[in-house]
Amino acid sequence: MATTSFATPPTLRRHRRLSVSNSSSPAEHHSAPNRRSLLSTALVASAAVSLSNCPISLAEKWGVRSFLREKYFDPGLSPEDAAARIRQTAEGLRSLRHMLETMSWRYVIFYIRVKSSYLDKDLKTVMALLPEGRRKAYVITANQLVENMSQLDNYVRTPKVYESYLYYEKALKSIDEVVAFLA
């Protein structure tokens, strides 16, 4: 009996994948993973250095993770902690100017909405620190701050540049008045 050998048709043969690059030597083909690892190492190192320069108190209470933690897992802040968070919000609101100038509306909206949700709760909590005689003026100032923040949110969402700047300045003035009440 004759043995028959079946040859693989040329269309089913596996070909070696050709890499497209400008290099002519095979040693340069293996440098791409090295470049990636070097670049990722450099990025991680620069991120670690930038985070190490940030104060711990700001790093802990800033961003989405702290929002979720403080919103759902730390619901009851003491009046002193609420006052500290209002002061921190005032500092953060001042640093928002650069984002408004570059018209980074998405980030501004996110920041305003997160901080507004904190402010509603914190403004009520802080009222326990104030004497009875100053509470009425505090309530008026706090209501003005909440109104200015909601108007700022509305105009940033639209986005209307002049009105956004106008209500940003009004919100800064209002939050400074609230911080003055807490001093």
Tab-separated table of N, CA and C in Angstrom, residues 77-87 122 126:
chain	number	residue	atom	x	y	z
A	77	LEU	N	-20.631	64.058	61.012
A	77	LEU	CA	-19.433	64.812	61.364
A	77	LEU	C	-19.753	65.688	62.563
A	78	SER	N	-18.749	65.913	63.365
A	78	SER	CA	-18.932	66.838	64.478
A	78	SER	C	-19.001	68.253	63.917
A	79	PRO	N	-19.548	69.205	64.655
A	79	PRO	CA	-19.605	70.584	64.153
A	79	PRO	C	-18.221	71.166	63.851
A	80	GLU	N	-17.206	70.777	64.630
A	80	GLU	CA	-15.851	71.277	64.375
A	80	GLU	C	-15.300	70.721	63.063
A	81	ASP	N	-15.551	69.432	62.803
A	81	ASP	CA	-15.103	68.835	61.543
A	81	ASP	C	-15.857	69.423	60.357
A	82	ALA	N	-17.137	69.699	60.541
A	82	ALA	CA	-17.923	70.315	59.466
A	82	ALA	C	-17.408	71.717	59.166
A	83	ALA	N	-17.029	72.462	60.209
A	83	ALA	CA	-16.469	73.800	59.998
A	83	ALA	C	-15.137	73.711	59.266
A	84	ALA	N	-14.318	72.715	59.623
A	84	ALA	CA	-13.040	72.534	58.928
A	84	ALA	C	-13.265	72.181	57.465
A	85	ARG	N	-14.289	71.373	57.177
A	85	ARG	CA	-14.563	71.017	55.789
A	85	ARG	C	-15.109	72.207	55.011
A	86	ILE	N	-15.850	73.091	55.665
A	86	ILE	CA	-16.316	74.311	54.987
A	86	ILE	C	-15.122	75.195	54.647
A	87	ARG	N	-14.171	75.322	55.571
A	87	ARG	CA	-12.960	76.110	55.286
A	87	ARG	C	-12.169	75.495	54.133
A	122	ASP	N	-23.153	70.257	55.948
A	122	ASP	CA	-22.213	70.922	56.861
A	122	ASP	C	-22.749	72.244	57.388
A	126	VAL	N	-22.960	72.946	61.399
A	126	VAL	CA	-22.151	74.004	62.005
A	126	VAL	C	-23.004	74.963	62.823
